[in-house]
PDB file of C-alpha atoms in Angstrom:
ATOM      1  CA  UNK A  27      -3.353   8.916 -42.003  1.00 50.00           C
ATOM      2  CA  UNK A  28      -4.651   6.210 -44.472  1.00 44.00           C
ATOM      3  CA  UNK A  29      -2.520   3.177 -45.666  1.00 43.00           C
ATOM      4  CA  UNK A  30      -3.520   4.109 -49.275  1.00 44.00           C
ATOM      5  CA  UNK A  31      -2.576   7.272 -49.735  1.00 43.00           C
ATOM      6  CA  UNK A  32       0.341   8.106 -46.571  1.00 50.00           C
ATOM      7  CA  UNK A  33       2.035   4.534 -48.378  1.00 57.00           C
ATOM      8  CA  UNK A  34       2.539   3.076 -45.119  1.00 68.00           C
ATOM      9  CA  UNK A  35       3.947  -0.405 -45.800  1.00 84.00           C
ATOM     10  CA  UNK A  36       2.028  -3.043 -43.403  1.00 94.00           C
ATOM     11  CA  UNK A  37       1.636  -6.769 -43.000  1.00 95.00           C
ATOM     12  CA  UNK A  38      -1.387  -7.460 -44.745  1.00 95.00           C
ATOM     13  CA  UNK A  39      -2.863  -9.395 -41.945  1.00 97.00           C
ATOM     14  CA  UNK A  40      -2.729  -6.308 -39.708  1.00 97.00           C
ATOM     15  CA  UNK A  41      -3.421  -4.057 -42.724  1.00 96.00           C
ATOM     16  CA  UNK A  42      -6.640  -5.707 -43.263  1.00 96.00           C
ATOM     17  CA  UNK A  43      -7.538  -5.721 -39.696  1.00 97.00           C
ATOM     18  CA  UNK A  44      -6.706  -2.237 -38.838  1.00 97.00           C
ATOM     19  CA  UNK A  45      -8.069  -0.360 -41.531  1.00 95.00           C
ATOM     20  CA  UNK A  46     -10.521   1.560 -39.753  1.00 95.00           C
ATOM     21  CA  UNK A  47      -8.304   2.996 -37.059  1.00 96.00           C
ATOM     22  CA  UNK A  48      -5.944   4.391 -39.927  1.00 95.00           C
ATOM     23  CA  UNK A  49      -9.315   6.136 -41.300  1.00 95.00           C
ATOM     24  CA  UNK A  50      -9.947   7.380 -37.716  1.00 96.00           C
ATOM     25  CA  UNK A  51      -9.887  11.109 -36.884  1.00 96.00           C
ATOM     26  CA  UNK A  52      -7.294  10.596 -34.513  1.00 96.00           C
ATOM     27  CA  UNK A  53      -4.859   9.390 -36.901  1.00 95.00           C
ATOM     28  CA  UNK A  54      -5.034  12.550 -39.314  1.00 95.00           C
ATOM     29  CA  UNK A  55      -4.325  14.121 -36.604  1.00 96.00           C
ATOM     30  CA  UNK A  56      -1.329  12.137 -35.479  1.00 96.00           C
ATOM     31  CA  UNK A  57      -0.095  12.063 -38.791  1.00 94.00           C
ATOM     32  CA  UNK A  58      -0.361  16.042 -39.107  1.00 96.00           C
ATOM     33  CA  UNK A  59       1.395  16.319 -35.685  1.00 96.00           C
ATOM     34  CA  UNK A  60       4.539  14.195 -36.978  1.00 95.00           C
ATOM     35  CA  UNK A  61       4.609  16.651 -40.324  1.00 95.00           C
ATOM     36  CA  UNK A  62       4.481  19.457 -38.267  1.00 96.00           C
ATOM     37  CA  UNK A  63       7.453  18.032 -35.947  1.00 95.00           C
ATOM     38  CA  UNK A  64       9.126  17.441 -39.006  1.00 91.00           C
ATOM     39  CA  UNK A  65       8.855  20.664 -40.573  1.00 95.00           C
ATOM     40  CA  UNK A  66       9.681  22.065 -37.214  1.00 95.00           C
ATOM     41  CA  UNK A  67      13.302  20.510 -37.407  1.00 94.00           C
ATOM     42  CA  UNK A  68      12.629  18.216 -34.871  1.00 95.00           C
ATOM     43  CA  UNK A  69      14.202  14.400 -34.415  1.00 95.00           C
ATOM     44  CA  UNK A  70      11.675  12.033 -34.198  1.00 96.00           C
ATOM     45  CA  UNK A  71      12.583   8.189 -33.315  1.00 96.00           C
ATOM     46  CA  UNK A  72      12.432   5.573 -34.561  1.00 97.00           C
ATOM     47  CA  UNK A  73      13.006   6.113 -38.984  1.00 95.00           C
ATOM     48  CA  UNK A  74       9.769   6.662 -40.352  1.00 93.00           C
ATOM     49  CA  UNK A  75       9.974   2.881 -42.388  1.00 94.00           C
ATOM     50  CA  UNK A  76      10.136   1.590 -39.059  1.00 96.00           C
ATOM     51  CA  UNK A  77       6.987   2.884 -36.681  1.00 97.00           C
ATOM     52  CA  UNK A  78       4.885   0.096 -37.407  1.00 97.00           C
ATOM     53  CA  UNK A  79       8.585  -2.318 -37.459  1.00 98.00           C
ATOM     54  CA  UNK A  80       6.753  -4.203 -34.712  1.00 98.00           C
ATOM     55  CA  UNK A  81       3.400  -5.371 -36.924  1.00 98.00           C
ATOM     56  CA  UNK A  82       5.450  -5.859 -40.079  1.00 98.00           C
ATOM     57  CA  UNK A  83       7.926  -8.235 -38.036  1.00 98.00           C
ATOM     58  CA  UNK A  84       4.988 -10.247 -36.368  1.00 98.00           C
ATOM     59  CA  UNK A  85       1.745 -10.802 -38.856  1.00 98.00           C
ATOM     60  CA  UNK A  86      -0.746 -11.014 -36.610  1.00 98.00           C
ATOM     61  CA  UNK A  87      -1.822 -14.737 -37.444  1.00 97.00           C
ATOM     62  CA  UNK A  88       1.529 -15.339 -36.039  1.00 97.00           C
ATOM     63  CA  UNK A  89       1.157 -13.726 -33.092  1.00 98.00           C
ATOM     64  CA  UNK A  90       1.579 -16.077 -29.682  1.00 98.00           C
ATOM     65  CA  UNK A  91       2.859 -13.567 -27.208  1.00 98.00           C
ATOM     66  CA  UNK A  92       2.747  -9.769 -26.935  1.00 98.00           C
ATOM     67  CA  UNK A  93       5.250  -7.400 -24.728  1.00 98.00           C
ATOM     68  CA  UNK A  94       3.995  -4.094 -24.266  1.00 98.00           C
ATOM     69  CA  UNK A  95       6.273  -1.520 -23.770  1.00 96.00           C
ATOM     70  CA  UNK A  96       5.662   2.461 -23.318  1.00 95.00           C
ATOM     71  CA  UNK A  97       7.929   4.738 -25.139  1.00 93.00           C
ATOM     72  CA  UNK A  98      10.351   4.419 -28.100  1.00 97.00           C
ATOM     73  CA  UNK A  99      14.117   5.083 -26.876  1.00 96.00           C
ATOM     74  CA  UNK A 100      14.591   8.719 -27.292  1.00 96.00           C
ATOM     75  CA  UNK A 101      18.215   8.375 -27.688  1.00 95.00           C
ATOM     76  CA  UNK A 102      20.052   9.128 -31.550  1.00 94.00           C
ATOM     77  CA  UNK A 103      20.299   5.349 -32.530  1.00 95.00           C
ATOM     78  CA  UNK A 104      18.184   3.393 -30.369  1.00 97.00           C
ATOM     79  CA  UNK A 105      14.438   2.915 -31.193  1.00 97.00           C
ATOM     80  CA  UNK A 106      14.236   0.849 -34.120  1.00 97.00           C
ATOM     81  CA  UNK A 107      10.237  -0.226 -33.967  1.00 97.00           C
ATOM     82  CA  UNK A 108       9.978  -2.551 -31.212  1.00 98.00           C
ATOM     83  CA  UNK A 109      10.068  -2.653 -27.379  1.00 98.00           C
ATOM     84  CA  UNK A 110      12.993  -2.823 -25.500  1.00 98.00           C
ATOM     85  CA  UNK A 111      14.929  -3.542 -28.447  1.00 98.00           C
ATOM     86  CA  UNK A 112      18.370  -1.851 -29.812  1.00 98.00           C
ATOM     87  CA  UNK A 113      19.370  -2.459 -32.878  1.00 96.00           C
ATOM     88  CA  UNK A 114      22.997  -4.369 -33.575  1.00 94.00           C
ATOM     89  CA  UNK A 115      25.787  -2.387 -32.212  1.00 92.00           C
ATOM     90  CA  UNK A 116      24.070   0.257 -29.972  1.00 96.00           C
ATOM     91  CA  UNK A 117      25.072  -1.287 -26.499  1.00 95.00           C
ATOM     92  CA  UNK A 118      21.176  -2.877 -24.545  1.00 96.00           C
ATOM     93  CA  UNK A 119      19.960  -0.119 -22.001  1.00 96.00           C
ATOM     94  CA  UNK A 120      19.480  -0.590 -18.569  1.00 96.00           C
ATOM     95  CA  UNK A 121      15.859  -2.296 -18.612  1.00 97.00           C
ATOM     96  CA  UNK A 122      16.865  -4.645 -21.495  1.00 98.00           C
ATOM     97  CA  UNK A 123      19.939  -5.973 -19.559  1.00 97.00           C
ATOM     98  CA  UNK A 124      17.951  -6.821 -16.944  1.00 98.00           C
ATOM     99  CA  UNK A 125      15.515  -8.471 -19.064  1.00 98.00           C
ATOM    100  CA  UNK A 126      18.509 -10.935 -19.849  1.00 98.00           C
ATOM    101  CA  UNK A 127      19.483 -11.259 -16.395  1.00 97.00           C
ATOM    102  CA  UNK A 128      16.159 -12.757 -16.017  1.00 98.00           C
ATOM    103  CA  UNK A 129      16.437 -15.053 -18.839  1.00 97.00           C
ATOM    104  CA  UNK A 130      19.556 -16.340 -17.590  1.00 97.00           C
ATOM    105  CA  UNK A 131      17.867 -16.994 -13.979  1.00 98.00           C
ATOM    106  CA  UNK A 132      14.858 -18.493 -15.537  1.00 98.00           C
ATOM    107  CA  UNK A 133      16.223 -20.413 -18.601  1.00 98.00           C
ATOM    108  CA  UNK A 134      19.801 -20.357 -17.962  1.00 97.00           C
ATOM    109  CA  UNK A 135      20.343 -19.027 -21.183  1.00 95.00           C
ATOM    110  CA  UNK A 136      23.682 -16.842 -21.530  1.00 93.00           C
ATOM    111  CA  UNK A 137      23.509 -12.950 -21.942  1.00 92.00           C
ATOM    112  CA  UNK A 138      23.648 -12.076 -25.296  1.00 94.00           C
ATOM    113  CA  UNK A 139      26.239  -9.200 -26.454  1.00 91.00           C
ATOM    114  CA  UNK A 140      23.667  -7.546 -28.351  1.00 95.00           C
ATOM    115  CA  UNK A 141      20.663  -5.887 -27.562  1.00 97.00           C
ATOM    116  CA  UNK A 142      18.231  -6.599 -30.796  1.00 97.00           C
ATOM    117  CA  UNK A 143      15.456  -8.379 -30.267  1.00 98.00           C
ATOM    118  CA  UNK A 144      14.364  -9.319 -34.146  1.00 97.00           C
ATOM    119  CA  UNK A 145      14.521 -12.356 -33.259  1.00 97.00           C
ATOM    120  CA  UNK A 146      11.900 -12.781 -30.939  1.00 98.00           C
ATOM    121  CA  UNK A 147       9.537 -10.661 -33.039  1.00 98.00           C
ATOM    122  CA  UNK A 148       9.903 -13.083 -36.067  1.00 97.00           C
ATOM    123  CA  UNK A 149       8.362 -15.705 -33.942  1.00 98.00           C
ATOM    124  CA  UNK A 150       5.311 -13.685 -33.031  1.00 98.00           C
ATOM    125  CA  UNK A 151       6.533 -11.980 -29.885  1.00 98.00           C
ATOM    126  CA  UNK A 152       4.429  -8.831 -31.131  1.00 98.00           C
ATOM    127  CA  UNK A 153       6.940  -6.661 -29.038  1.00 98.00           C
ATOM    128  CA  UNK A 154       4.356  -3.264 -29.344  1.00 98.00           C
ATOM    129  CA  UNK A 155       5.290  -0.009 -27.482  1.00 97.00           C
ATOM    130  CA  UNK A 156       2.035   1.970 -26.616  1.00 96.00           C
ATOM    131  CA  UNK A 157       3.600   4.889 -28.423  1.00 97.00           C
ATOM    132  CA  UNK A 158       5.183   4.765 -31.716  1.00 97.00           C
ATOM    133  CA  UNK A 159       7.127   7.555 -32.178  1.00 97.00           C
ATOM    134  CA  UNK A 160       8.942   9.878 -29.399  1.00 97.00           C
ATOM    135  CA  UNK A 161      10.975  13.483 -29.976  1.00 96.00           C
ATOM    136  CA  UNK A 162      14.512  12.939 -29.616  1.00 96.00           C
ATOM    137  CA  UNK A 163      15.479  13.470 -25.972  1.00 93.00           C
ATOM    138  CA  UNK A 164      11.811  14.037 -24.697  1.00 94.00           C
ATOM    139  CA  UNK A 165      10.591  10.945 -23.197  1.00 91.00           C
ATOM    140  CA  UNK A 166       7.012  11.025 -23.313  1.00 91.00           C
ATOM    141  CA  UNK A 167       6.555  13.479 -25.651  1.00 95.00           C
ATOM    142  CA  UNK A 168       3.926  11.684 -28.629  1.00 95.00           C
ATOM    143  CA  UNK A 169       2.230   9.908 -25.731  1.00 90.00           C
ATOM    144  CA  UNK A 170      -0.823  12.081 -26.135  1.00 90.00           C
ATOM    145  CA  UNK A 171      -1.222  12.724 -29.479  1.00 94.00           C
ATOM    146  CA  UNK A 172      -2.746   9.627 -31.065  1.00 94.00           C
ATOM    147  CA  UNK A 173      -1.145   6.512 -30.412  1.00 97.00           C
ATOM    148  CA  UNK A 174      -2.631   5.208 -27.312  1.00 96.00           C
ATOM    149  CA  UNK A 175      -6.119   5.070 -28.861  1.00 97.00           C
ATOM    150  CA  UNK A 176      -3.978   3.083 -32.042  1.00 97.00           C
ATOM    151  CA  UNK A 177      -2.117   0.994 -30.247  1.00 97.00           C
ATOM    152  CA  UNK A 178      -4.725  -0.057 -27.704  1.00 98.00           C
ATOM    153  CA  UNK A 179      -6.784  -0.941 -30.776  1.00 98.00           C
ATOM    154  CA  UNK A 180      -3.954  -3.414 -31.599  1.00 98.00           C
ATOM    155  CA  UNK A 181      -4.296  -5.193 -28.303  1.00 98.00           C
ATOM    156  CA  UNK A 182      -7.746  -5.471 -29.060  1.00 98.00           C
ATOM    157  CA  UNK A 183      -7.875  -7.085 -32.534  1.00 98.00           C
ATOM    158  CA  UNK A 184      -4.874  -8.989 -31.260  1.00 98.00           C
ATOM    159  CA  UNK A 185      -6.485 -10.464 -28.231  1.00 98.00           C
ATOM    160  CA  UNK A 186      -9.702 -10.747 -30.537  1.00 98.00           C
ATOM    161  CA  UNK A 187      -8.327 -13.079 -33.206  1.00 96.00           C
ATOM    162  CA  UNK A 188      -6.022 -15.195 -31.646  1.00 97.00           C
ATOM    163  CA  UNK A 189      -7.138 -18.435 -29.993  1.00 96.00           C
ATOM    164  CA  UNK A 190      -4.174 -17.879 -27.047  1.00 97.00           C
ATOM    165  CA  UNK A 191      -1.753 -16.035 -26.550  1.00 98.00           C
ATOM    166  CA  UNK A 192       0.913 -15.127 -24.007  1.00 98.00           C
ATOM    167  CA  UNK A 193       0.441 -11.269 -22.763  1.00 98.00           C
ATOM    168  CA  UNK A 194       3.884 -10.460 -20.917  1.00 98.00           C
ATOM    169  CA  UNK A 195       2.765  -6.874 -18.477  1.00 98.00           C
ATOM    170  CA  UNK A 196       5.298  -5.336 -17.051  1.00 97.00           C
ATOM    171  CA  UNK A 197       5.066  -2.372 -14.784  1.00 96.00           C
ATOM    172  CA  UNK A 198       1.873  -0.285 -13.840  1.00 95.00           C
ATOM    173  CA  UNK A 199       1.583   1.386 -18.100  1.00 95.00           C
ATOM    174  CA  UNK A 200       1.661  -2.210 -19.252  1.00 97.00           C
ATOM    175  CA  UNK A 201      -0.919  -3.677 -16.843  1.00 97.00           C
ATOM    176  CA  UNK A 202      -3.303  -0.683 -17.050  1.00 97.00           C
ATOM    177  CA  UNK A 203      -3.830  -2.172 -20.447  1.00 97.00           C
ATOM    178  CA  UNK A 204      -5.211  -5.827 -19.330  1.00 98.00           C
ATOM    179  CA  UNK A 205      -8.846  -4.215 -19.509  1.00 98.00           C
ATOM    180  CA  UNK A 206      -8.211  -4.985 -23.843  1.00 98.00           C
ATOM    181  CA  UNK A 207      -7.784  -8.428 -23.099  1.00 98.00           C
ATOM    182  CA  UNK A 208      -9.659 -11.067 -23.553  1.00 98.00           C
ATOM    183  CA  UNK A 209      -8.332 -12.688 -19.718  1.00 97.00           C
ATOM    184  CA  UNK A 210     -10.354 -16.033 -20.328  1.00 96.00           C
ATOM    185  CA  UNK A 211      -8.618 -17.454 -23.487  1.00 97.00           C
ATOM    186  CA  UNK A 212      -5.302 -15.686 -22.871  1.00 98.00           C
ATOM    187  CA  UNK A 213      -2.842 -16.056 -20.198  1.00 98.00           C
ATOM    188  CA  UNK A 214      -1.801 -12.972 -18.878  1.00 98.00           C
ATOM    189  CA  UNK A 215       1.911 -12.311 -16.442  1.00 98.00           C
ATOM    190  CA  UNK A 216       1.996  -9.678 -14.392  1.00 98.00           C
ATOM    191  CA  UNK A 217       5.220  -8.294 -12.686  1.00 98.00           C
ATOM    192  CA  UNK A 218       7.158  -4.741 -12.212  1.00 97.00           C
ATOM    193  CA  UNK A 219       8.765  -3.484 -14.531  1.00 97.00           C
ATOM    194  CA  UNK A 220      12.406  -4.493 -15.373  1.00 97.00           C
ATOM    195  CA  UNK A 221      13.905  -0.843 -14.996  1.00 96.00           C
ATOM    196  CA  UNK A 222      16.717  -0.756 -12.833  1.00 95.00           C
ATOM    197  CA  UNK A 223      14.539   1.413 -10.354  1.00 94.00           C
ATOM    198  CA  UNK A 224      11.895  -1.605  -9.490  1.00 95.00           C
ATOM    199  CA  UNK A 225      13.880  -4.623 -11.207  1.00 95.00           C
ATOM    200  CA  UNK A 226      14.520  -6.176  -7.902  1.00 95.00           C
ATOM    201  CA  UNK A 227      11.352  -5.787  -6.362  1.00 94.00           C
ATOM    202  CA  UNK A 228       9.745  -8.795  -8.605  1.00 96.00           C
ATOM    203  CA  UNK A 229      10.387  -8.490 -12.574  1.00 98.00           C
ATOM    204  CA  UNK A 230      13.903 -10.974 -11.428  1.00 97.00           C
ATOM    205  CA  UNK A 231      12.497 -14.045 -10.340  1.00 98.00           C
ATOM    206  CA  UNK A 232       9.289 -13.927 -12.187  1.00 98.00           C
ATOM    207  CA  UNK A 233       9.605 -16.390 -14.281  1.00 98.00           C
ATOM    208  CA  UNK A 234       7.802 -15.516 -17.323  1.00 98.00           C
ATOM    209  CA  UNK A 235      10.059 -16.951 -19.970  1.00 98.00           C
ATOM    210  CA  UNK A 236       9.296 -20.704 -18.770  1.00 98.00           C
ATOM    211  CA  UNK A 237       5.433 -19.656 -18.062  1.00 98.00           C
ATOM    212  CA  UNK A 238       5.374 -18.843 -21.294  1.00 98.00           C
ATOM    213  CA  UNK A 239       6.707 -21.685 -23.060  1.00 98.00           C
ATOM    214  CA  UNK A 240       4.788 -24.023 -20.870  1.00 98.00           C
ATOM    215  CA  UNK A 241       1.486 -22.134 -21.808  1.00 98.00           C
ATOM    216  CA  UNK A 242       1.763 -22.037 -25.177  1.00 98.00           C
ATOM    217  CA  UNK A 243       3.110 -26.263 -25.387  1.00 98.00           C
ATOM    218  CA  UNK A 244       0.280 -26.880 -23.097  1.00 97.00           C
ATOM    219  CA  UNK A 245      -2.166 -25.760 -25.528  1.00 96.00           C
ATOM    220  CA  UNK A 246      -0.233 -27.527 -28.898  1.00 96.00           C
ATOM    221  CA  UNK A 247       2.168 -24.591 -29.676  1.00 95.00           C
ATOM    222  CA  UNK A 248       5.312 -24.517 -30.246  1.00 96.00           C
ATOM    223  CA  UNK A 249       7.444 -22.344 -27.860  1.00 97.00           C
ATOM    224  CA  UNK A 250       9.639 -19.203 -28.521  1.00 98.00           C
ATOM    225  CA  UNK A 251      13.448 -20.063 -28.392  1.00 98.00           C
ATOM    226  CA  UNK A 252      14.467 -16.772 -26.593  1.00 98.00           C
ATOM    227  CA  UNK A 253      17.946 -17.584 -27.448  1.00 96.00           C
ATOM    228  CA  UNK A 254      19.678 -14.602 -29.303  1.00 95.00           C
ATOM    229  CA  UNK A 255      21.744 -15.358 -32.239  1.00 87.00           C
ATOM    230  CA  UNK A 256      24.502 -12.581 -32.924  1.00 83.00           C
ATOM    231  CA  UNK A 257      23.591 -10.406 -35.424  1.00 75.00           C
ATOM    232  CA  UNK A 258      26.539  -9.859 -38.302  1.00 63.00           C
ATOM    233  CA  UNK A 259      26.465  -6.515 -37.376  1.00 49.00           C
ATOM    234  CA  UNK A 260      26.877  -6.587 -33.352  1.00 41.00           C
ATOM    235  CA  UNK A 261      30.502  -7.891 -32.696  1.00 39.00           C
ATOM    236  CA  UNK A 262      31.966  -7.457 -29.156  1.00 39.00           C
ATOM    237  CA  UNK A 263      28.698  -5.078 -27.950  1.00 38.00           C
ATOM    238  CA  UNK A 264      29.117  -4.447 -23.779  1.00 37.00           C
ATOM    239  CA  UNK A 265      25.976  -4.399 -22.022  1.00 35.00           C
TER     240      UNK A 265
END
């Protein structure tokens, strides 16, 4: 898979900086995996324009904090390139509306009726699943056939060429990933994950949102307004 000839469209920042994992063995192999899935008449999420949705939405000299997720949603409609994230008018998932309960604790900010998070991402919350693509219905299913070794490169050049950042790990996937960061210029928040199955055994009450914002103003940047406007698009949503 090279950005030249597969046309992938990428932030130059990240184009420039990623170049040689594209080139990488690994990633002719991932990208002869998805044509075989493809030819096989399988569904693969999210649209291919929107794999790398999560780079193109946060250049990477933008980049303040970074969410790591695990999966794509592997539901028809969900997984539109970034973590957590639905996009206007498919109702938030379990794990996202607890994200917003958290929000509300922490910030008192009210829970939106949409579940898109394009909003964060164009303030450089890199939101960055560990996998970027996923069969439909088969959670799991890409995790092994390329994208880790990608995707842990982009922690890497991430946590490389940014003076500080804000690394938000959530759940035992997320924090195995800590070993690509650089822990003494970047500030990094541990907690469970916010599925509904370990929500309430530390990812509520955590207090990341505020952490965050006090990090990044403590060190002359400006802080992410985690406030979600409603999209045109997502009228009346139920979480």
């Amino acid at each position: 898979m090279t950005i030249d000839n597969d046309r992938i469209k990428l932030e130059p920042g990240w184009k420039a900086a990623l170049r040689e994992a594209f080139e990488a063995p690994y990633m002719a192999q991932l990208r002869a995996f998805l044509q075989q899935e493809s030819a096989a008449g399988k569904e693969v999420y999210p649209p291919r324009p929107l794999i790398f949705n999560a780079l193109n939405l946060a250049p990477l000299e933008q980049v303040r904090v970074v969410i790591i997720g695990q999966d794509p949603y592997h539901g028809p409609g969900q997984a539109h390139g970034l973590c957590f994230s639905v996009p206007p008018g498919v109702p938030a998932p379990p794990s996202l509306v607890n994200i917003f309960k958290e929000l509300k604790r922490d910030l008192n900010l009210e829970i939106p009726r949409h579940g898109c998070l394009q909003a964060w991402a164009e303030q450089g919350v890199l939101l960055l699943n560990t996998s970027l693509t996923v069969e439909r219905g088969v959670a799991g299913s890409h995790a092994k056939q390329g994208w880790q070794l990608f995707t842990d490169k982009v922690i890497e050049v991430v946590s490389a060429n940014q003076p500080r950042l804000v690394f938000m790990l959530w759940g035992a996937h997320a924090q195995s990933k800590e070993r690509l960061i650089d822990t003494h210029k970047h500030l990094v928040l541990r907690s469970p994950h916010p599925s509904p199955l370990s929500a309430h055994r530390g990812f509520i009450g955590n207090g990341h949102f505020s952490r965050c914002n006090k990090f990044l103003q403590q060190h002359g940047l400006a802080p992410i307004d985690w406030r979600l406007p409603e999209p045109a698009a997502a009228q009346d949503l139920p979480l």
